[in-house]
Backbone as JSON Lines, residues from 0, in Angstrom:
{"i":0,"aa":"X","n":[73.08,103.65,-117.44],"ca":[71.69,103.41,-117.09],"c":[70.9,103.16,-118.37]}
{"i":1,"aa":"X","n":[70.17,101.78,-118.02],"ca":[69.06,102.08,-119.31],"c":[67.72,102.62,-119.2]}
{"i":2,"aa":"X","n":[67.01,103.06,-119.79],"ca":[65.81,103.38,-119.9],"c":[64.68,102.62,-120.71]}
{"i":3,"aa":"X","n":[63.78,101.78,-120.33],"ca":[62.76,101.74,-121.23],"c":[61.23,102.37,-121.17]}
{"i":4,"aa":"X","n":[60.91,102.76,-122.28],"ca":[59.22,103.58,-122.07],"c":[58.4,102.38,-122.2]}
{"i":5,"aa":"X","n":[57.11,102.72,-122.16],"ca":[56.13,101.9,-122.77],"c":[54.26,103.09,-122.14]}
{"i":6,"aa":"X","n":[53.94,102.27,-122.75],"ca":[52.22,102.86,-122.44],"c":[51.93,103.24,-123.37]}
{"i":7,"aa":"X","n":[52.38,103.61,-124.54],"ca":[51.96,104.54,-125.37],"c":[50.51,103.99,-126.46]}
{"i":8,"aa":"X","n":[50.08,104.08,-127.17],"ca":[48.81,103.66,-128.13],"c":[47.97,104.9,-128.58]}
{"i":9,"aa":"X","n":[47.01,104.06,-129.24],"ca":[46.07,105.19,-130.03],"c":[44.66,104.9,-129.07]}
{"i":10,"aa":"X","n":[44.28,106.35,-128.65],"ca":[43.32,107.03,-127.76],"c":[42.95,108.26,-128.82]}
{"i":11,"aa":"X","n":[41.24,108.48,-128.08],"ca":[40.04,109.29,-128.62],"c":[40.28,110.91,-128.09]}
{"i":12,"aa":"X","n":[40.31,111.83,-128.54],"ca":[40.54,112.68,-127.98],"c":[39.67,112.71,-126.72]}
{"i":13,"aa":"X","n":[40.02,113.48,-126.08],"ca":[39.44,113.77,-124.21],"c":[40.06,112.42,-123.43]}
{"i":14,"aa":"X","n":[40.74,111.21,-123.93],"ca":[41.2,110.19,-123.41],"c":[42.32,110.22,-122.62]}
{"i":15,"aa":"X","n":[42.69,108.93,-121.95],"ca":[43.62,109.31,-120.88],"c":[44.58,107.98,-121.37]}
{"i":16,"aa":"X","n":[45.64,108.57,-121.13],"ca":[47.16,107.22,-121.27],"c":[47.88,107.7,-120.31]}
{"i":17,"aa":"X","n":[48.8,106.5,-119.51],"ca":[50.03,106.61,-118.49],"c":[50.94,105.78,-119.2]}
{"i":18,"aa":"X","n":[52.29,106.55,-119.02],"ca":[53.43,106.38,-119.63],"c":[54.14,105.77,-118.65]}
{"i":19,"aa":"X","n":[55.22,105.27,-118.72],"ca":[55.91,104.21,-118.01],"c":[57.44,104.54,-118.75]}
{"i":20,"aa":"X","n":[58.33,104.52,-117.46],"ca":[60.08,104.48,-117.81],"c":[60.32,103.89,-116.81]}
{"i":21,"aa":"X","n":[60.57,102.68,-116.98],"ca":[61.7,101.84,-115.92],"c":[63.2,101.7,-116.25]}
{"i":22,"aa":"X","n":[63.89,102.31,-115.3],"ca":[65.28,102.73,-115.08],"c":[65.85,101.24,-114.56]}
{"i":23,"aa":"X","n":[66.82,100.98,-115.2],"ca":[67.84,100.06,-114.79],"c":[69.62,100.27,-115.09]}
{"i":24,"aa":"X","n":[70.01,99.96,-114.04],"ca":[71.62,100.34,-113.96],"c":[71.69,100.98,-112.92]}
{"i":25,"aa":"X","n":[72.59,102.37,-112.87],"ca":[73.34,102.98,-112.05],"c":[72.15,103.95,-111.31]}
{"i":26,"aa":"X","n":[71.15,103.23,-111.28],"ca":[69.49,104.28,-111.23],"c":[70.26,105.28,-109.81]}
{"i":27,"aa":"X","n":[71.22,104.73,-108.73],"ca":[71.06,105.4,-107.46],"c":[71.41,106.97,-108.52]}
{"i":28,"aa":"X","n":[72.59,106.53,-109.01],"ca":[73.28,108.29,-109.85],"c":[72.14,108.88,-110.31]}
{"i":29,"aa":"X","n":[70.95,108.76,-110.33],"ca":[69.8,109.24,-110.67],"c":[69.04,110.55,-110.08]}
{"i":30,"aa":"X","n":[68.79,111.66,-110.67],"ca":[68.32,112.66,-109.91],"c":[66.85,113.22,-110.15]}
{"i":31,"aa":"X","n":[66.43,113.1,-111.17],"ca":[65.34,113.18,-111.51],"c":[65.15,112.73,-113.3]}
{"i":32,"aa":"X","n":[63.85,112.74,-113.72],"ca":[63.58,112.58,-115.13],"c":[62.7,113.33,-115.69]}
{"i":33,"aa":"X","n":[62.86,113.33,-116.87],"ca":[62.32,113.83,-117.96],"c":[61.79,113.31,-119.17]}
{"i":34,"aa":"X","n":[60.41,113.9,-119.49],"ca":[59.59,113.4,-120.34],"c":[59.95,114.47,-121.97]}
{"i":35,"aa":"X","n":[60.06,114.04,-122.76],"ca":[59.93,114.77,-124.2],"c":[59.07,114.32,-125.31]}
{"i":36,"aa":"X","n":[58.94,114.9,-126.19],"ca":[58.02,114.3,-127.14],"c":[58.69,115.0,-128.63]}
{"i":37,"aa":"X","n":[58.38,114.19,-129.56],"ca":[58.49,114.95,-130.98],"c":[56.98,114.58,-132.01]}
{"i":38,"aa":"X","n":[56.45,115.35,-132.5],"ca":[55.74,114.99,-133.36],"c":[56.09,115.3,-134.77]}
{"i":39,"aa":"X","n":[55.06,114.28,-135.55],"ca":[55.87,114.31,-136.9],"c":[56.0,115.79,-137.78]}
{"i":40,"aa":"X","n":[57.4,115.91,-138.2],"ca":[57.68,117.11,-138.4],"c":[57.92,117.91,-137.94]}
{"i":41,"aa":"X","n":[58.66,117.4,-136.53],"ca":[58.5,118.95,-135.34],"c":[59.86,118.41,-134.69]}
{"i":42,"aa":"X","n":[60.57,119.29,-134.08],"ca":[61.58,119.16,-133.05],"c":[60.77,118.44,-131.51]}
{"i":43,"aa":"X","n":[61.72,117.73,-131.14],"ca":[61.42,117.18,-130.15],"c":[61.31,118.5,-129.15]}
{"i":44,"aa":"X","n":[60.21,118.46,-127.93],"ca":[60.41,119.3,-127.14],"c":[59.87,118.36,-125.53]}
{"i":45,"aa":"X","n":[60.36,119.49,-124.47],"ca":[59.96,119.68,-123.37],"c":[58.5,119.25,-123.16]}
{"i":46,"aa":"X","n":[58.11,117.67,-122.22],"ca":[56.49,118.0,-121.46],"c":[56.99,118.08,-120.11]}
{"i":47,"aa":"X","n":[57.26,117.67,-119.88],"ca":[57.2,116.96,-118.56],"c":[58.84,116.69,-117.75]}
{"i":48,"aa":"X","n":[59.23,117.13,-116.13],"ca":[60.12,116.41,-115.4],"c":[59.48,116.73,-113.83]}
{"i":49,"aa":"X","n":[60.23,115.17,-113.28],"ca":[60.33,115.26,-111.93],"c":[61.65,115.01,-111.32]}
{"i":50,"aa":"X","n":[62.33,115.81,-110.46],"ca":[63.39,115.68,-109.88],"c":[63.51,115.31,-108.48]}
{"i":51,"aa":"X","n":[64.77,114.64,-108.21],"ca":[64.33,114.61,-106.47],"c":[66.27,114.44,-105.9]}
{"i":52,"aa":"X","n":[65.86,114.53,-104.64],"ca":[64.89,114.59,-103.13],"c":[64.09,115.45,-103.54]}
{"i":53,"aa":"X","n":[62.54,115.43,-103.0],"ca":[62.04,116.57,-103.26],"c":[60.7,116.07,-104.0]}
{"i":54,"aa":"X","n":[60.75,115.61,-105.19],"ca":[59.7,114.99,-105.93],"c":[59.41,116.43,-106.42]}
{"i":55,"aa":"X","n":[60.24,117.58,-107.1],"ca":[60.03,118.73,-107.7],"c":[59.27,118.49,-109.02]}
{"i":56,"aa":"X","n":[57.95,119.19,-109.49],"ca":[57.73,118.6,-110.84],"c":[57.79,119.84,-111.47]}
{"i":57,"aa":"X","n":[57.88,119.98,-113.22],"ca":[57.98,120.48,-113.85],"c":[57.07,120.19,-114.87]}
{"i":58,"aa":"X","n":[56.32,121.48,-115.9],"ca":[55.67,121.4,-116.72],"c":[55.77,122.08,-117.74]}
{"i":59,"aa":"X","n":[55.47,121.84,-119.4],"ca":[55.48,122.54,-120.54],"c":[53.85,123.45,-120.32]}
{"i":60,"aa":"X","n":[53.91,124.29,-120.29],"ca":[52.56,125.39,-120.62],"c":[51.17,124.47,-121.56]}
{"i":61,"aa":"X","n":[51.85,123.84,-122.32],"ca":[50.81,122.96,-123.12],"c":[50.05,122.09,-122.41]}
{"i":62,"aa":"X","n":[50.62,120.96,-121.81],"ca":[50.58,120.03,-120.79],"c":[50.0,120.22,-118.99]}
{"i":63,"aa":"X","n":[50.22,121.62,-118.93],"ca":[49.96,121.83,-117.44],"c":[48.65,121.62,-117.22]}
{"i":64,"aa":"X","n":[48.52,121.02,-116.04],"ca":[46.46,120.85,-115.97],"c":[46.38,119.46,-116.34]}
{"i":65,"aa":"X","n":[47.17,118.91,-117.21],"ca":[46.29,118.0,-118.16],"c":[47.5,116.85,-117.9]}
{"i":66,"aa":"X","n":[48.65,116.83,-117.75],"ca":[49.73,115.99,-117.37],"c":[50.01,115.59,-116.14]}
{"i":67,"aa":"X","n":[50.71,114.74,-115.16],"ca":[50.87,114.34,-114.5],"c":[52.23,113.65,-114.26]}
{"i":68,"aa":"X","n":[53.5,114.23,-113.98],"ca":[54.47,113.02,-113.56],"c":[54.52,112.83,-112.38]}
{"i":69,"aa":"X","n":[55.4,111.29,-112.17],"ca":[55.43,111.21,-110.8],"c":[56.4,109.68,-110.76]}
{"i":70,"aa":"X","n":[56.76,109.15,-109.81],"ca":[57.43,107.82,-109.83],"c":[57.25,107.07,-108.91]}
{"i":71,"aa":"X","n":[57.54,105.65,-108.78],"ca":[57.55,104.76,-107.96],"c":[59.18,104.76,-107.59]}
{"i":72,"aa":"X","n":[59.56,104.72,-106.42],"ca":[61.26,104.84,-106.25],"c":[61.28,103.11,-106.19]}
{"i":73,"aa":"X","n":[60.55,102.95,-105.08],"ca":[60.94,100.96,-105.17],"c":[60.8,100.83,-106.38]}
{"i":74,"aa":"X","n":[60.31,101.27,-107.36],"ca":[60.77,100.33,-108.85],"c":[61.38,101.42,-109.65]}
{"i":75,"aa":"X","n":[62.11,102.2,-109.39],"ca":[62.76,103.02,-110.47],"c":[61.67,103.1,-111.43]}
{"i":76,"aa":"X","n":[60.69,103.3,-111.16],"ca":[59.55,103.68,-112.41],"c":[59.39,105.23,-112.64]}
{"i":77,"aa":"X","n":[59.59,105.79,-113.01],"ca":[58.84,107.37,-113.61],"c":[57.61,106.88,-114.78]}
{"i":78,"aa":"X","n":[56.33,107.64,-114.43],"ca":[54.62,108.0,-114.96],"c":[55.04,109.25,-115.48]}
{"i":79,"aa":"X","n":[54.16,109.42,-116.66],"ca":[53.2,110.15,-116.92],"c":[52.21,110.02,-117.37]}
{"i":80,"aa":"X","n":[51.04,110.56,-116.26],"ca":[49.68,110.47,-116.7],"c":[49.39,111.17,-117.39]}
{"i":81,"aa":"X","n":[48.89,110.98,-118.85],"ca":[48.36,111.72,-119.62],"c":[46.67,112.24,-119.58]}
{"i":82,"aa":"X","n":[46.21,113.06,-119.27],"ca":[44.89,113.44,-119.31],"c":[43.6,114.08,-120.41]}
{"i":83,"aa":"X","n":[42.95,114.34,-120.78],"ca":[42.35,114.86,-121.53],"c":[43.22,115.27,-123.25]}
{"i":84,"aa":"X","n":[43.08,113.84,-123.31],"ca":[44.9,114.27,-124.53],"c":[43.87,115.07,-125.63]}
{"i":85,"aa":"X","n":[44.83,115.28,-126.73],"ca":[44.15,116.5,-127.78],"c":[45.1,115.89,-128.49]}
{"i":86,"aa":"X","n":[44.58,115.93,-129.74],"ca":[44.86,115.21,-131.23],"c":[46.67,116.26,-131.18]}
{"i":87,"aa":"X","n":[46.76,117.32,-130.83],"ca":[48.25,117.74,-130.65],"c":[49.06,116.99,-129.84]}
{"i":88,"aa":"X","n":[48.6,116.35,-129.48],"ca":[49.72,115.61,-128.3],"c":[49.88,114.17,-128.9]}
{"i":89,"aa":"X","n":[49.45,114.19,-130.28],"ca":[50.03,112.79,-130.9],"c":[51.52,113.23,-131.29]}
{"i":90,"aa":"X","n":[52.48,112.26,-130.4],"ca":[54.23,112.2,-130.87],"c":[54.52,111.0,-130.21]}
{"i":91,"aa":"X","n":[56.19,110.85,-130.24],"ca":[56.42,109.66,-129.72],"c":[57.03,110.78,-128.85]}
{"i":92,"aa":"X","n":[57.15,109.8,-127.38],"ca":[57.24,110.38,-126.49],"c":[58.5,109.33,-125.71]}
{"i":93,"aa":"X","n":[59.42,110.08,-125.11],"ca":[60.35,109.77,-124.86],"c":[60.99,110.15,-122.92]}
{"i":94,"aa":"X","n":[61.61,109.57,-122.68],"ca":[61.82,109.75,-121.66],"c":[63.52,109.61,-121.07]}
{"i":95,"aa":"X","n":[63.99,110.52,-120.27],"ca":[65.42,111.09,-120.52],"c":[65.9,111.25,-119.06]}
{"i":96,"aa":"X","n":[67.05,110.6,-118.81],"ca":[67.78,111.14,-117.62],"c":[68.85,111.55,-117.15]}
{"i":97,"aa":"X","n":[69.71,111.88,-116.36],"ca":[70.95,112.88,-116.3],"c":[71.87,111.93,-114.96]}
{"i":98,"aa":"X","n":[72.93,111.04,-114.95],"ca":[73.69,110.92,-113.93],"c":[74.46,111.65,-112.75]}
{"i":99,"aa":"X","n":[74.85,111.48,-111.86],"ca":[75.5,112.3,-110.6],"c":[75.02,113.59,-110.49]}
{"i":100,"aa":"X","n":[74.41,114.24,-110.98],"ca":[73.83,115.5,-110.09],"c":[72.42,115.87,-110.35]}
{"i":101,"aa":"X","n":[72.06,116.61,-109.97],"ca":[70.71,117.32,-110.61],"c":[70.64,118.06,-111.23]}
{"i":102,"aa":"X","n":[69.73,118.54,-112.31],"ca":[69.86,119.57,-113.36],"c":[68.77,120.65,-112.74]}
{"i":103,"aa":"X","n":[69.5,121.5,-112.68],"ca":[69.03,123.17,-112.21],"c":[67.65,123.63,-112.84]}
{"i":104,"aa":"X","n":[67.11,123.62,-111.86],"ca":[65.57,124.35,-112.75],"c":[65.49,125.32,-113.97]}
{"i":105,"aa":"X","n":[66.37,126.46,-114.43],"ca":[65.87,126.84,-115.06],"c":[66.84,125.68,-116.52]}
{"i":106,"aa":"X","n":[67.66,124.99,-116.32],"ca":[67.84,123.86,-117.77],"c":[66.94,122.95,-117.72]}
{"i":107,"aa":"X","n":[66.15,122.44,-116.61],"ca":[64.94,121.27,-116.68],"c":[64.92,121.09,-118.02]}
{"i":108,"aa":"X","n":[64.41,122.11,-118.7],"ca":[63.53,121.75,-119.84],"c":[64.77,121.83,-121.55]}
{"i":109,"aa":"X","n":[65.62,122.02,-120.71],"ca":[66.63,121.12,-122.22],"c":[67.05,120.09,-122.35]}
{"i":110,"aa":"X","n":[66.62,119.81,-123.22],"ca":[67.32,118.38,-123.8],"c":[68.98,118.19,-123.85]}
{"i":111,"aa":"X","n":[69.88,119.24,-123.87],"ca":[71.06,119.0,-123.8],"c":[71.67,118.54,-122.29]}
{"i":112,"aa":"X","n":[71.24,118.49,-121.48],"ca":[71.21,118.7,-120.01],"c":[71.08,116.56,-119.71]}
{"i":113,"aa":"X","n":[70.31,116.34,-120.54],"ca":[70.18,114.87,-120.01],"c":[70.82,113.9,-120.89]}
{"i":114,"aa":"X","n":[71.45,112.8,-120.41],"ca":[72.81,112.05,-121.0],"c":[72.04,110.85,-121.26]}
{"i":115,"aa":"X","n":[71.04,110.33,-120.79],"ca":[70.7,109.05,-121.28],"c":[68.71,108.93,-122.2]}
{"i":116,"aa":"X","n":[68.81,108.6,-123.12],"ca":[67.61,108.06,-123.46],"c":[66.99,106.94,-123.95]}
{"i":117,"aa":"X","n":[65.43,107.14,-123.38],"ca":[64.64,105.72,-123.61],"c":[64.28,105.5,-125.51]}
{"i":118,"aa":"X","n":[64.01,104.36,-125.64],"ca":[63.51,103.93,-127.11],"c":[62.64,105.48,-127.55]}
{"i":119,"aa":"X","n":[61.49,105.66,-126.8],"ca":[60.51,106.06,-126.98],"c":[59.15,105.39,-127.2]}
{"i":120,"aa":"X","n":[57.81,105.61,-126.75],"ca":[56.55,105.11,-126.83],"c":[56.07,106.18,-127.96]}
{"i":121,"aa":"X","n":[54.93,105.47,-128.78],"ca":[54.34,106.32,-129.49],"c":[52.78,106.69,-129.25]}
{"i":122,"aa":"X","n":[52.21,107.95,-129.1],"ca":[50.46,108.05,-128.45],"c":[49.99,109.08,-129.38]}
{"i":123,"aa":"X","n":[49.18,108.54,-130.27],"ca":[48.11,109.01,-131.32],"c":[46.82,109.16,-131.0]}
{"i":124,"aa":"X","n":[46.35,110.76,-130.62],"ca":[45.64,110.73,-130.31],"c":[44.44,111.18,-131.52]}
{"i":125,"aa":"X","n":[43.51,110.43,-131.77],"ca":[42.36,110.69,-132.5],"c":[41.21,111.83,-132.63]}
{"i":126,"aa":"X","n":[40.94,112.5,-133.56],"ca":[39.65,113.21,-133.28],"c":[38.64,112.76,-133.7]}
């Protein structure tokens, strides 16, 4: 499966960006996705997943309130709406998915758990 992101740019703090991953390939083996981010100098971490059947979402403590995933299935698209961003939430942001099964709620939020990733988008947010 490939993944590509996009949406990403430079926004004012309190601003809003939606992220974009369109899945192509083996998308049916698809169970849900995952959003990550790294900023400069930092380990990549956990924002954001949605899994399905189900449309289960998942959130980083940072992000909750203020994030949004969600997908289009007719287009293999996975969103994230970004909301009220904060000059911390400038990273490149990446987006990640896992073939033939689903990944168990409490691994959601590792990165070792998902086998395929996108380029990454980059969102700088300004103060």
């Amino acid at each position: 499966v490939q993944l590509q992101a996009s949406g990403g740019g430079l926004v004012q703090a309190g601003g809003s960006l939606r992220l974009s991953c369109v899945a192509s390939g083996r998308t049916s083996s698809m169970y849900g996705m995952g959003w990550f981010r790294q900023a400069p100098g930092k380990e990549r971490e956990f924002v954001a997943a949605i899994r399905w059947p189900g449309d289960n979402t998942y959130y980083a403590d940072s992000v909750k309130g203020r994030f949004t995933v969600s997908r289009d299935n007719a287009k293999t698209t996975t969103y994230l709406q970004m909301n009220n961003l904060k000059p911390e939430d400038t990273a490149v942001y990446y987006c990640a998915t896992r073939l033939g099964s689903r990944i168990i709620t409490s691994a959601i939020a590792s990165q070792r758990m998902y086998d395929y990733w996108g380029q990454g988008t980059l969102v700088t947010v300004s103060s």
